[in-house]
Tab-separated table of C-alpha atoms in Angstrom:
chain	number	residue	atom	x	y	z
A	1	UNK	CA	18.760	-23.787	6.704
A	2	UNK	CA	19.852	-26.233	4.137
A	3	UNK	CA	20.213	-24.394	0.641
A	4	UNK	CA	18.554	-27.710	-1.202
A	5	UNK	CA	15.297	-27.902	0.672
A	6	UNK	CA	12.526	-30.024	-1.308
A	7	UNK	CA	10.031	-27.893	-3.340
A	8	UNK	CA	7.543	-29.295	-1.278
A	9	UNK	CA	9.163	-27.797	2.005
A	10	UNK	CA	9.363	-24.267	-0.063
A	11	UNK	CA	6.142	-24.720	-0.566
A	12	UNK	CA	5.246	-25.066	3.067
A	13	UNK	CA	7.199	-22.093	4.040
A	14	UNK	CA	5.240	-19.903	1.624
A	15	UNK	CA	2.197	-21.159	2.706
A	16	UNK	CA	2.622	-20.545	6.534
A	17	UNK	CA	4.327	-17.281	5.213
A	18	UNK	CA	0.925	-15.929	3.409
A	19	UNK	CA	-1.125	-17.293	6.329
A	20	UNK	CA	0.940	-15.188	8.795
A	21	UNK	CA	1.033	-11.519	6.897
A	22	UNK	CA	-2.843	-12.436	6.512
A	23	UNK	CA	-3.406	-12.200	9.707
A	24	UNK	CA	-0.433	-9.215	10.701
A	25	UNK	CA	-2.202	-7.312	7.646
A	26	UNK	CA	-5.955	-7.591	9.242
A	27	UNK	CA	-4.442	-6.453	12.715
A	28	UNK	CA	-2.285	-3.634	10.997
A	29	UNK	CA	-4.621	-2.627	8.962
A	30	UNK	CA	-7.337	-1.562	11.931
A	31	UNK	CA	-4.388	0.545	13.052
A	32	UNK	CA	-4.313	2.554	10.329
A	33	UNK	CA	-7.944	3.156	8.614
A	34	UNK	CA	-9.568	3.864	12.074
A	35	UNK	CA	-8.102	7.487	11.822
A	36	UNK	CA	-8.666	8.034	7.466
A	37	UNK	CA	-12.059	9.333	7.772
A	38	UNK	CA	-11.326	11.146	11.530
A	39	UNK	CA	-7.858	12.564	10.211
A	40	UNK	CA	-8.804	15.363	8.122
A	41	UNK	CA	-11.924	16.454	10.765
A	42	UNK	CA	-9.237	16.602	13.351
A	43	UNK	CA	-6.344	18.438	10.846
A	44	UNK	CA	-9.673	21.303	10.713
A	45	UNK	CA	-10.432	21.276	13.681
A	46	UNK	CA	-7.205	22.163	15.133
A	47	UNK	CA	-6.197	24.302	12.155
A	48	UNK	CA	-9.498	26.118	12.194
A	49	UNK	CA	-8.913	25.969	8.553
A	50	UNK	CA	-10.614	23.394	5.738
A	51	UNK	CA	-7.411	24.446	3.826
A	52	UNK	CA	-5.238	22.923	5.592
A	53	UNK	CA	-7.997	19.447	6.454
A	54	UNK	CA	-5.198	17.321	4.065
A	55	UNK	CA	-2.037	18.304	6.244
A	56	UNK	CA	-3.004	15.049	8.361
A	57	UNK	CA	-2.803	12.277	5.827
A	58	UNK	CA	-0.624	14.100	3.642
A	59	UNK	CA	2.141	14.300	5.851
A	60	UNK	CA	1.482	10.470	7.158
A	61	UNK	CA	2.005	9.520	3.137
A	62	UNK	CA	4.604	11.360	3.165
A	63	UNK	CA	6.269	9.440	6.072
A	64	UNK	CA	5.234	6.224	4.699
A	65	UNK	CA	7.247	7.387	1.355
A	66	UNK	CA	10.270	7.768	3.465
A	67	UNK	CA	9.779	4.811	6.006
A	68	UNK	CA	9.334	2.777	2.560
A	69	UNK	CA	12.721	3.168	1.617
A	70	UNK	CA	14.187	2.933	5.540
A	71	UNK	CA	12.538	-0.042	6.154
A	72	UNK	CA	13.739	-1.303	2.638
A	73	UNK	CA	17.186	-0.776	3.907
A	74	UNK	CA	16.963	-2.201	7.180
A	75	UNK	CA	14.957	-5.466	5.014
A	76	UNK	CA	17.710	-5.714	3.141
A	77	UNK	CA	20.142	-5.967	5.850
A	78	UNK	CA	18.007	-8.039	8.604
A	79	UNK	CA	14.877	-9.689	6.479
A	80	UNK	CA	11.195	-9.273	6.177
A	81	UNK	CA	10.313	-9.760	9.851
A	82	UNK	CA	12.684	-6.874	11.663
A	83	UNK	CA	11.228	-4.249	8.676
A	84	UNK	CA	7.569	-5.450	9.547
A	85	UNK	CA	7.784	-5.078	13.386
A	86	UNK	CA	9.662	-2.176	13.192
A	87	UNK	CA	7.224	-0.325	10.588
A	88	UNK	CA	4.362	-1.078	12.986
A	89	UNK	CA	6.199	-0.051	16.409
A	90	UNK	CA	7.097	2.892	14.830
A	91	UNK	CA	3.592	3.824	13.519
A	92	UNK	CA	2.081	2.757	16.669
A	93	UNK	CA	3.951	5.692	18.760
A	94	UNK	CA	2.799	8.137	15.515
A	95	UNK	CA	-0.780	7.091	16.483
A	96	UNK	CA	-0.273	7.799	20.711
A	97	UNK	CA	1.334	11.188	19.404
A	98	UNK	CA	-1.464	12.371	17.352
A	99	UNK	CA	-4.018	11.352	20.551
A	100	UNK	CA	-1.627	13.793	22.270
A	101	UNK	CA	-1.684	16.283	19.569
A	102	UNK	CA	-5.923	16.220	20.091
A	103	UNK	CA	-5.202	16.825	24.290
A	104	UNK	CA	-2.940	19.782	23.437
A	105	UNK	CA	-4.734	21.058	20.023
A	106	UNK	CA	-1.234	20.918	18.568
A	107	UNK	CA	-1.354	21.108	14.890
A	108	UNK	CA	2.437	20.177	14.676
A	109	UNK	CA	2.181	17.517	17.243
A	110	UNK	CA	-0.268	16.018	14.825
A	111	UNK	CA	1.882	16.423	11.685
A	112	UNK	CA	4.874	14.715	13.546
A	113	UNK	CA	2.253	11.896	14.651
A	114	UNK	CA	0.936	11.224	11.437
A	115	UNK	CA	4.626	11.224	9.684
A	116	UNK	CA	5.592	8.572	12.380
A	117	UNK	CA	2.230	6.580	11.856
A	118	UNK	CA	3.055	6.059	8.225
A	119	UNK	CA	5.616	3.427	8.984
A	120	UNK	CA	3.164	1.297	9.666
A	121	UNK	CA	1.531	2.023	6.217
A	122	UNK	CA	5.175	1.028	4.834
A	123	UNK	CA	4.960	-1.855	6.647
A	124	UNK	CA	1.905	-3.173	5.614
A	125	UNK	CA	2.927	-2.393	1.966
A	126	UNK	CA	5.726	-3.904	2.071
A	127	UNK	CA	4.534	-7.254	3.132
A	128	UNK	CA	3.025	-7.604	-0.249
A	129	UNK	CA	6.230	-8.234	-1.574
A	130	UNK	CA	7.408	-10.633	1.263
A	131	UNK	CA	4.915	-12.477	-0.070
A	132	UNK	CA	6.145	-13.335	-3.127
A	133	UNK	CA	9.848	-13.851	-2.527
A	134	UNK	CA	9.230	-17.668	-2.126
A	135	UNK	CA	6.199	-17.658	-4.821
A	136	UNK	CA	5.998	-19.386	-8.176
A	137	UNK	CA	5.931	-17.556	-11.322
A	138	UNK	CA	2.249	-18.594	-12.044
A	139	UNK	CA	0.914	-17.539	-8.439
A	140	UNK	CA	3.299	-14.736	-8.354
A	141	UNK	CA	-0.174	-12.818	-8.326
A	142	UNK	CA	-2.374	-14.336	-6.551
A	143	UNK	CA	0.424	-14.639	-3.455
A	144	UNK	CA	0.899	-10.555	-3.693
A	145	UNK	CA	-2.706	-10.201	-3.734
A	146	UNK	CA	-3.897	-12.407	-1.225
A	147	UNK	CA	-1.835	-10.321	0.966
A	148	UNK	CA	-3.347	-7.496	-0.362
A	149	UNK	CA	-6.997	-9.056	0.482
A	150	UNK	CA	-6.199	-9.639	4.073
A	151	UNK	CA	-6.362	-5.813	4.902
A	152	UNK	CA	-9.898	-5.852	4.138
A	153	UNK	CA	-10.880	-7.493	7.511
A	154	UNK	CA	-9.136	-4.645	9.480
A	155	UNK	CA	-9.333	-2.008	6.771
A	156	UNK	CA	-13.235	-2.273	6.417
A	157	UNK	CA	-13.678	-2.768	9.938
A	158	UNK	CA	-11.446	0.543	11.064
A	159	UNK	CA	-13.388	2.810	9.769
A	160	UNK	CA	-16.718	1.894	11.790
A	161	UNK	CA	-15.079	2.002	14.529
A	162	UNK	CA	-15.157	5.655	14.344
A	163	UNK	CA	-18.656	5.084	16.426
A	164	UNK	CA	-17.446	3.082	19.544
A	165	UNK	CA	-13.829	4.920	19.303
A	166	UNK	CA	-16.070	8.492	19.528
A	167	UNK	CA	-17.366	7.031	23.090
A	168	UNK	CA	-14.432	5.849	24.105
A	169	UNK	CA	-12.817	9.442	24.246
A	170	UNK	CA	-15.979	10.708	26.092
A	171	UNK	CA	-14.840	7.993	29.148
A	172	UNK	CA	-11.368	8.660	28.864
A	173	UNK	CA	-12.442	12.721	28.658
A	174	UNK	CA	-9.982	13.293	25.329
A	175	UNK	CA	-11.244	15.177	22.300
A	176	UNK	CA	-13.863	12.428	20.026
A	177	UNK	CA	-11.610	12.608	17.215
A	178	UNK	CA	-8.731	11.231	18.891
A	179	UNK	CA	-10.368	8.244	19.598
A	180	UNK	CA	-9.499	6.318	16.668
A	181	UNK	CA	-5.902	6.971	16.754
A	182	UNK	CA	-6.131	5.322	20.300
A	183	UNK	CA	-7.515	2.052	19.426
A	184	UNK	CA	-4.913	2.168	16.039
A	185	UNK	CA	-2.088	2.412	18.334
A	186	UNK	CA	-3.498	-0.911	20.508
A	187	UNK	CA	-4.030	-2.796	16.666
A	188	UNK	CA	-0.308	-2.043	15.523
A	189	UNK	CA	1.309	-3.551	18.883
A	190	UNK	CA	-0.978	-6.363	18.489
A	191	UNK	CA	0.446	-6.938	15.107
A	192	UNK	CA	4.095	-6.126	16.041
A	193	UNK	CA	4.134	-8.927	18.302
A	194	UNK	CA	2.333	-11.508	15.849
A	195	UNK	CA	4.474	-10.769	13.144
A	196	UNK	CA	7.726	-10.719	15.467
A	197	UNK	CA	6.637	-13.998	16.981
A	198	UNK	CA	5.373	-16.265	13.542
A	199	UNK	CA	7.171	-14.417	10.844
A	200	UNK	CA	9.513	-17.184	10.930
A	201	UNK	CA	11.667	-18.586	8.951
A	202	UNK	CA	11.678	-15.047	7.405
A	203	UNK	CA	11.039	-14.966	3.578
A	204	UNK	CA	13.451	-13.065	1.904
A	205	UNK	CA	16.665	-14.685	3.810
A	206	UNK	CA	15.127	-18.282	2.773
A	207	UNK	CA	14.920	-17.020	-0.816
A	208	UNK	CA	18.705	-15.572	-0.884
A	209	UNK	CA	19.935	-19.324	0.947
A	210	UNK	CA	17.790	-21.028	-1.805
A	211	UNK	CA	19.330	-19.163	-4.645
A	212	UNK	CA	21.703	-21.484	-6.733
A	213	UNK	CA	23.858	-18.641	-6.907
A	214	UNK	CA	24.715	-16.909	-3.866
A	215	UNK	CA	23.863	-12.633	-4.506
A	216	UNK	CA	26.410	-10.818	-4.908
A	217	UNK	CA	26.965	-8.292	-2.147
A	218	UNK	CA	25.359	-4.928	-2.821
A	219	UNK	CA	28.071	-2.357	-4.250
A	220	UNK	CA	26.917	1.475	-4.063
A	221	UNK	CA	24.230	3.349	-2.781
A	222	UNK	CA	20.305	1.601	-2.007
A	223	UNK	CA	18.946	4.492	-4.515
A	224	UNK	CA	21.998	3.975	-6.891
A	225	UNK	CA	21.211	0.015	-7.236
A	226	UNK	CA	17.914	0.930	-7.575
A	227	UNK	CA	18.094	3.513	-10.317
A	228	UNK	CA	20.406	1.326	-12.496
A	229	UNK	CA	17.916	-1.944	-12.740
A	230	UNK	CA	15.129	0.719	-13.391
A	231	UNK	CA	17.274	2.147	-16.257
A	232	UNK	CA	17.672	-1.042	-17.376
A	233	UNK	CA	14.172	-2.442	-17.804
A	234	UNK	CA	11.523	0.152	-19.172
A	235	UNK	CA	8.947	-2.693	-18.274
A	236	UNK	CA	9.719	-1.893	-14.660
A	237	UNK	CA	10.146	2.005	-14.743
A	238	UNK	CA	6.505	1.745	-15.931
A	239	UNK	CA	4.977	-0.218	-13.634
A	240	UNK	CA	6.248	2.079	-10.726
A	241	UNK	CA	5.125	4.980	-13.111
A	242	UNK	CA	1.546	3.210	-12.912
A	243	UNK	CA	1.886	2.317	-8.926
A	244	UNK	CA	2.546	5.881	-8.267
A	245	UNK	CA	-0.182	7.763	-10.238
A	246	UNK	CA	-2.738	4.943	-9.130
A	247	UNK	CA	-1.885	5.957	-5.648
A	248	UNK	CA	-1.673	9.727	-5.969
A	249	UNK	CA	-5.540	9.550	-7.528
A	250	UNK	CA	-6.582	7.804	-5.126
A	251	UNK	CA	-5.390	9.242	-1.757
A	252	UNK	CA	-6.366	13.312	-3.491
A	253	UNK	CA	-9.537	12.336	-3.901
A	254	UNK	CA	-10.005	9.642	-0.690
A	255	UNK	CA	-8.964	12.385	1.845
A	256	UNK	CA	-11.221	15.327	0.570
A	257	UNK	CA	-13.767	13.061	0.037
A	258	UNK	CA	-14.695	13.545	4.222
A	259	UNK	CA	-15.206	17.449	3.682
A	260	UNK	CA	-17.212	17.143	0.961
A	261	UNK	CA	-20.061	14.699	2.912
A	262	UNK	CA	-20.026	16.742	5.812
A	263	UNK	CA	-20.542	20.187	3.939
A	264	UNK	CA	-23.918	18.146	2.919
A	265	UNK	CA	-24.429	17.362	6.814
A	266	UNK	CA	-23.364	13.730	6.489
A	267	UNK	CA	-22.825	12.570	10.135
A	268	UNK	CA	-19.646	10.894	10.701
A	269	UNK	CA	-20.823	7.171	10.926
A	270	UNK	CA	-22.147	7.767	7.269
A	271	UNK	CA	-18.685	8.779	6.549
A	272	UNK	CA	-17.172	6.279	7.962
A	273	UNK	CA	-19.352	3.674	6.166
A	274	UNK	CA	-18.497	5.469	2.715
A	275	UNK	CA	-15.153	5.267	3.143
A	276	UNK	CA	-15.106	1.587	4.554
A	277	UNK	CA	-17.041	1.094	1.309
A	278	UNK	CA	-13.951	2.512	-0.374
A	279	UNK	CA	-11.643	0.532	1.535
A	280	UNK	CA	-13.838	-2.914	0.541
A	281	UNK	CA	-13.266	-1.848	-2.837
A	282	UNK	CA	-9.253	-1.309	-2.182
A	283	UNK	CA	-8.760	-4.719	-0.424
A	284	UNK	CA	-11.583	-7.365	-1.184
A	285	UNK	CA	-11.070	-8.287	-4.749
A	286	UNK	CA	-7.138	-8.186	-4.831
A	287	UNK	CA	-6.818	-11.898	-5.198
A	288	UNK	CA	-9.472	-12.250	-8.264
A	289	UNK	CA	-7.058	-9.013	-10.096
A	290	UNK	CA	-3.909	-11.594	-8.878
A	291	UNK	CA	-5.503	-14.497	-10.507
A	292	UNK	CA	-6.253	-11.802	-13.739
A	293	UNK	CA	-3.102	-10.842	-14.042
A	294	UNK	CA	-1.531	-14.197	-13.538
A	295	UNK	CA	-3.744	-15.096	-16.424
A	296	UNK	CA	-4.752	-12.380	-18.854
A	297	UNK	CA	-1.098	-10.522	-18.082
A	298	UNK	CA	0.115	-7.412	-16.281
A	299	UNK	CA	-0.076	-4.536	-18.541
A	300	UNK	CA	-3.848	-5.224	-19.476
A	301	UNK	CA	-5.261	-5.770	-15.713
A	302	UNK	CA	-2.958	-2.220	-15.315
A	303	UNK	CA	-5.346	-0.242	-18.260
A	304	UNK	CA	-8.246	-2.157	-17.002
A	305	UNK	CA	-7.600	-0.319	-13.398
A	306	UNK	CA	-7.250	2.885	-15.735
A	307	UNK	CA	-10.473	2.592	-16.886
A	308	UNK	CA	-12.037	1.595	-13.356
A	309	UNK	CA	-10.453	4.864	-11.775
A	310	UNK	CA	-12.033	7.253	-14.382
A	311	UNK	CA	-15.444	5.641	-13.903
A	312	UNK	CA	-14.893	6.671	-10.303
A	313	UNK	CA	-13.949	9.972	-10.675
A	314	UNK	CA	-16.902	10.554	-13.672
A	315	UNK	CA	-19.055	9.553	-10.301
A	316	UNK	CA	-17.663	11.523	-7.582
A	317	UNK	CA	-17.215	14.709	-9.341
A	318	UNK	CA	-20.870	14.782	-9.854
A	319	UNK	CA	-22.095	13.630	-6.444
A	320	UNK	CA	-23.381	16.436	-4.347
A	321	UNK	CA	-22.233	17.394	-0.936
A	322	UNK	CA	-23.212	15.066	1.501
A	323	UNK	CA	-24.054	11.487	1.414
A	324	UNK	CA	-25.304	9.927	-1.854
A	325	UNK	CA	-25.085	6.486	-3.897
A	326	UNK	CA	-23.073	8.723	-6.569
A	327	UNK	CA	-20.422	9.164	-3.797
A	328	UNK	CA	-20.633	5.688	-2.297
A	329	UNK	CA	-20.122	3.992	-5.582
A	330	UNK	CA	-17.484	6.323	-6.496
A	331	UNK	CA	-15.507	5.858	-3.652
A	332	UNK	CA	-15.874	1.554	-4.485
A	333	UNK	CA	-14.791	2.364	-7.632
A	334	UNK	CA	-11.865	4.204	-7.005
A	335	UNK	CA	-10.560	1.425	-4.467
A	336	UNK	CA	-11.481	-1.282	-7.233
A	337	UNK	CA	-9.502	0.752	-9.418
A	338	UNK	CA	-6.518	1.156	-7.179
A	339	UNK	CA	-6.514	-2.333	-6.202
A	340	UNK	CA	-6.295	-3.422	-10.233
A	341	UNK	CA	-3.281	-1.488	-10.850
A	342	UNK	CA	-1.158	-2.157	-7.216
A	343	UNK	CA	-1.688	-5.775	-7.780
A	344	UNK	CA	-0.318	-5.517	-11.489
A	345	UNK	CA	1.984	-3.249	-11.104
A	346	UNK	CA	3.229	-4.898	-7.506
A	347	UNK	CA	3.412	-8.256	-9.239
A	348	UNK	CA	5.473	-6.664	-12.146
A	349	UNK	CA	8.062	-4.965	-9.785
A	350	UNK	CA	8.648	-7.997	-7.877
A	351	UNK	CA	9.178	-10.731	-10.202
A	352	UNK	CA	11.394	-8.222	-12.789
A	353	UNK	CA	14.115	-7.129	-10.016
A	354	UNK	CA	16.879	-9.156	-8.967
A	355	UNK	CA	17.190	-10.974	-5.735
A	356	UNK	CA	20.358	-8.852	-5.052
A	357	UNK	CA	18.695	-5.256	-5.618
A	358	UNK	CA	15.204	-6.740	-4.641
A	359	UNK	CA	14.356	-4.819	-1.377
A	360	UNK	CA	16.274	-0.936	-3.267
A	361	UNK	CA	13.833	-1.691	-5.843
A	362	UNK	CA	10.806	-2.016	-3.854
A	363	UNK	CA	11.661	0.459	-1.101
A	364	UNK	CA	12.287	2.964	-3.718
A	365	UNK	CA	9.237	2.294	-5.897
A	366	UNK	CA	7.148	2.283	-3.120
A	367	UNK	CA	8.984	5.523	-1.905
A	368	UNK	CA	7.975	7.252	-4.947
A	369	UNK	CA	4.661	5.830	-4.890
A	370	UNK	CA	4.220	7.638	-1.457
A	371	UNK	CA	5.871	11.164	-2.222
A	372	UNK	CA	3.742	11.446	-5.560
A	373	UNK	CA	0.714	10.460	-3.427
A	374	UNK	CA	1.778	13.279	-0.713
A	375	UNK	CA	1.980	15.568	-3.243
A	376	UNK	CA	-1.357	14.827	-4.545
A	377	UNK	CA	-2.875	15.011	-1.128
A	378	UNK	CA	-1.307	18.255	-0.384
A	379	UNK	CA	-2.371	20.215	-3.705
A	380	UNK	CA	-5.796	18.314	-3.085
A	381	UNK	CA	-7.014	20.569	-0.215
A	382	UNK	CA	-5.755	23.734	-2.039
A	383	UNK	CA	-7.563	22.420	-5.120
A	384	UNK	CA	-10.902	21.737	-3.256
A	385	UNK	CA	-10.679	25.636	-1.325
A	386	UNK	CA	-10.370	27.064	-4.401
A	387	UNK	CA	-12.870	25.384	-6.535
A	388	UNK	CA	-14.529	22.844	-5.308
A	389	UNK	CA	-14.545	19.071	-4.660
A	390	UNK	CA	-15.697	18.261	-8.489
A	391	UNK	CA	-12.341	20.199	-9.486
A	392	UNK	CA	-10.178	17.976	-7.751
A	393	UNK	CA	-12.072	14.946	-9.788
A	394	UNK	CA	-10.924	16.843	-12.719
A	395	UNK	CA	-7.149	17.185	-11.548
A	396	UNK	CA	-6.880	13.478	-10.476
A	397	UNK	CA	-8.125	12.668	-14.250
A	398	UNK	CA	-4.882	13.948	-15.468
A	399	UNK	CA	-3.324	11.967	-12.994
A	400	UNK	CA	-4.813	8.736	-14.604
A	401	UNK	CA	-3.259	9.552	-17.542
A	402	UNK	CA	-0.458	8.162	-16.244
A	403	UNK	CA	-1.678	5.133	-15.130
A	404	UNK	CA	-3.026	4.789	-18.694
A	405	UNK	CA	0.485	5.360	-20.268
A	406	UNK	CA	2.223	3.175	-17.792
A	407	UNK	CA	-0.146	0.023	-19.144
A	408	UNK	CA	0.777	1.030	-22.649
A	409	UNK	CA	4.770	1.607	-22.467
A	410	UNK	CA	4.222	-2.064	-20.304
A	411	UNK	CA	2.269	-3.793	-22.974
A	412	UNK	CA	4.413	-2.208	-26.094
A	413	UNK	CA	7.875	-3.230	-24.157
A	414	UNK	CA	6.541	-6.945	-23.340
A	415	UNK	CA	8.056	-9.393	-25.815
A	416	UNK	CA	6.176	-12.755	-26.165
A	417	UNK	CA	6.690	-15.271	-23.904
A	418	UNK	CA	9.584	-17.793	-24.815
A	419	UNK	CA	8.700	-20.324	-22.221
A	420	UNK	CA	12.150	-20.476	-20.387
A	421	UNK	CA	12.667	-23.546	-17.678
A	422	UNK	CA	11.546	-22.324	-14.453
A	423	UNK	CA	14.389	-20.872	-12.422
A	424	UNK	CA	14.397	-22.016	-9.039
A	425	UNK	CA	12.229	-20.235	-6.405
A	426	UNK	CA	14.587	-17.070	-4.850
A	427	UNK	CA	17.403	-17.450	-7.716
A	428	UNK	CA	18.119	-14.295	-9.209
A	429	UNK	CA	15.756	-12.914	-11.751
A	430	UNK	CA	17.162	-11.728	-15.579
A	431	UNK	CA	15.144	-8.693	-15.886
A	432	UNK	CA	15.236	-8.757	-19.857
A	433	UNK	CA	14.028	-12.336	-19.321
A	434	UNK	CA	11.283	-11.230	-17.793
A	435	UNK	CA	9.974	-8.598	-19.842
A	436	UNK	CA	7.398	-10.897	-21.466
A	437	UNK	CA	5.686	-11.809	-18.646
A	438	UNK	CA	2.580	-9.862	-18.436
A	439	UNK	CA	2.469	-9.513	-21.921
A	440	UNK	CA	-1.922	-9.475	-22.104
């Protein structure tokens, strides 16, 4: 491809670039929220133990923390497209294992599964950022959270599948639970083969042929390149400080959050409605907190998400067991909340690395994001058998406190806005140039 293409043909590419991850997101998406609310039934069931109901979706965060920084590696070296198909191939085999693991009652079987289906929640994450490798500075935003949007159609729709994927295993005579990780595995090769087919011409090559100056070729280690920008621009260490807290709240509380309706006898197509509730509140709003933080900055639409998740947590601590509008608008709220500070934060990591270290930086942020998350989820289960679902609210409170110290260090670090000339779409970006933008 010609390194001078008109703006206007840039501006084509992005377009058809958003248009397809909108639609790979929706079908990737399906694939992996059918099995949230089934996940830590089945983990019980198998265990026989409510202590050990997190293992499931801990251990497929946990994968996704690793297959974030794999498929980072492998984007860095092939592009956007061969990371996306591969993250969803890879998660669709994680989703036929734990259908297996159900058959067999295999509690490690299930573990393995889940790891493996967490590449595809790599995947999906990471085509936030493919979406804004070709994006202006002003849409930066909107771009990464348009993306983010387009899991709501699969993402809310997953989870109420639970119903029809619960008869399905009755004809096919496997356990009900498995169900869901059946039809998840059909959703991810649908998406494979969309992405691998229309991902074209792939994002983040086009940006690297478009930058005026050629990037220099990666010296070192993925981590080590990634450390050293991150050392470099405190803006940046804090918005992957916010992404990761944000995340660990909101998968402790998400996974438990199962348990604590059926304890009340909620039956499991109220739980999957509460947690497709949560999911709207995750996905459907992520392009009006783009177009926020395009406008009002980064750092403030990060403390605003603060604020959101504590709301959230003030809800579903006091919600009885069961299901109850305390717990339903709790669960909103703490997707609302996640959804402010991944789309600021996101946006911030993006547009403050350099093309060169772009896909280290990401990969690793998102890497953290997932092991601080799998943490959370793991300590969540022992929190909630010891004392109690309201406790955990409690514990993921401190978490906040990150978020709300990431949004501060972000705003104090932000210098006003000199109003540089635009650099040209995909050249390298000056981190300490861009430590402004955001500023609220």
């Amino acid at each position: 491809m010609n390194s001078r293409l008109e703006s206007e043909q840039v501006r084509r590419i992005q377009r058809r670039t958003v248009r397809v991850l909108v639609v790979g997101q929706a079908l990737g998406a399906v694939g992996i929220t059918i099995g949230i609310a089934t996940a830590s039934l089945l983990a019980r069931d198998i265990s026989g133990s409510e202590g050990q109901a997190g293992l499931a979706q801990t251990s497929q965060v946990l994968g996704a923390a690793f297959a974030s920084y794999l498929l980072a590696r492998l984007m860095a070296a092939r592009g956007r497209r061969l990371g996306q198909v591969t993250g969803l191939l890879i998660g669709a085999s994680g989703a036929m294992l734990a259908v297996v693991a159900g058959v067999l009652d295999s509690m490690g079987l299930l573990l393995v599964g889940a790891a493996l289906l967490g590449a595809t929640t790599a995947a999906n994450s990471g085509a936030r950022y493919a979406a804004t490798d070709l994006a202006p500075d002003a849409t930066r935003a909107k771009a990464l959270g348009t993306v983010v949007w387009a899991t709501t159609v699969g993402a809310v729709l997953g989870p109420n599948l639970t119903g029809p994927a619960a008869a399905l295993s009755r004809r096919l005579d496997i356990p009900e639970l498995t169900g869901p990780f059946a039809l998840g595995a059909l959703s991810m090769l649908l998406a494979a083969a969309f992405l691998g087919v229309f991902l074209r011409p792939d994002p983040l090559l086009t940006a690297r042929e478009l930058a005026p100056e050629q990037p220099r070729v990666p010296a070192g280690r993925s981590w080590q390149r990634a450390w050293q920008v991150v050392r470099a621009t405190p803006a940046l260490a804090a918005a992957i400080g916010a992404l990761a807290s944000a995340h660990a709240v909101m998968v402790a509380v998400m996974i438990m959050t199962p348990l604590h309706m059926e304890h009340g006898g909620a039956a499991l197509d109220l739980v999957g409605f509460v947690i497709s509730v949560h999911v709207l509140g995750m996905y459907a709003f992520s392009p009006l907190a783009g177009i926020a933080a395009d406008r009002a900055g980064r750092p403030a639409v990060l403390l605003a998400g603060a604020v959101v998740l504590l709301l959230a947590l003030l809800l579903c601590g006091r919600a009885p067991e069961g299901h109850s509008a305390g717990i339903t608008v709790g669960l909103f709220l703490l997707g609302l909340g996640w959804s402010l500070v991944t789309v600021a934060a996101s946006t911030m990591i993006a547009e403050l690395t350099p093309l060169d270290a772009r896909t280290d930086v990401q990969g690793a942020a998102d890497m953290a994001m997932g092991l601080m998350a799998a943490a959370a989820g793991a300590l969540a289960g022992v929190v909630v058998g010891a004392w109690g679902y309201p406790a955990l609210n409690v514990f993921a409170a401190f978490l906040t406190a990150g978020v709300v110290g990431a949004g501060l260090v972000a705003r104090r670090v932000a210098s006003p806005p000199a109003a540089p000339p635009a650099a040209p779409i995909g050249a390298p970006l000056d981190p300490s140039a861009t430590r402004g933008r955001g500023k609220s």
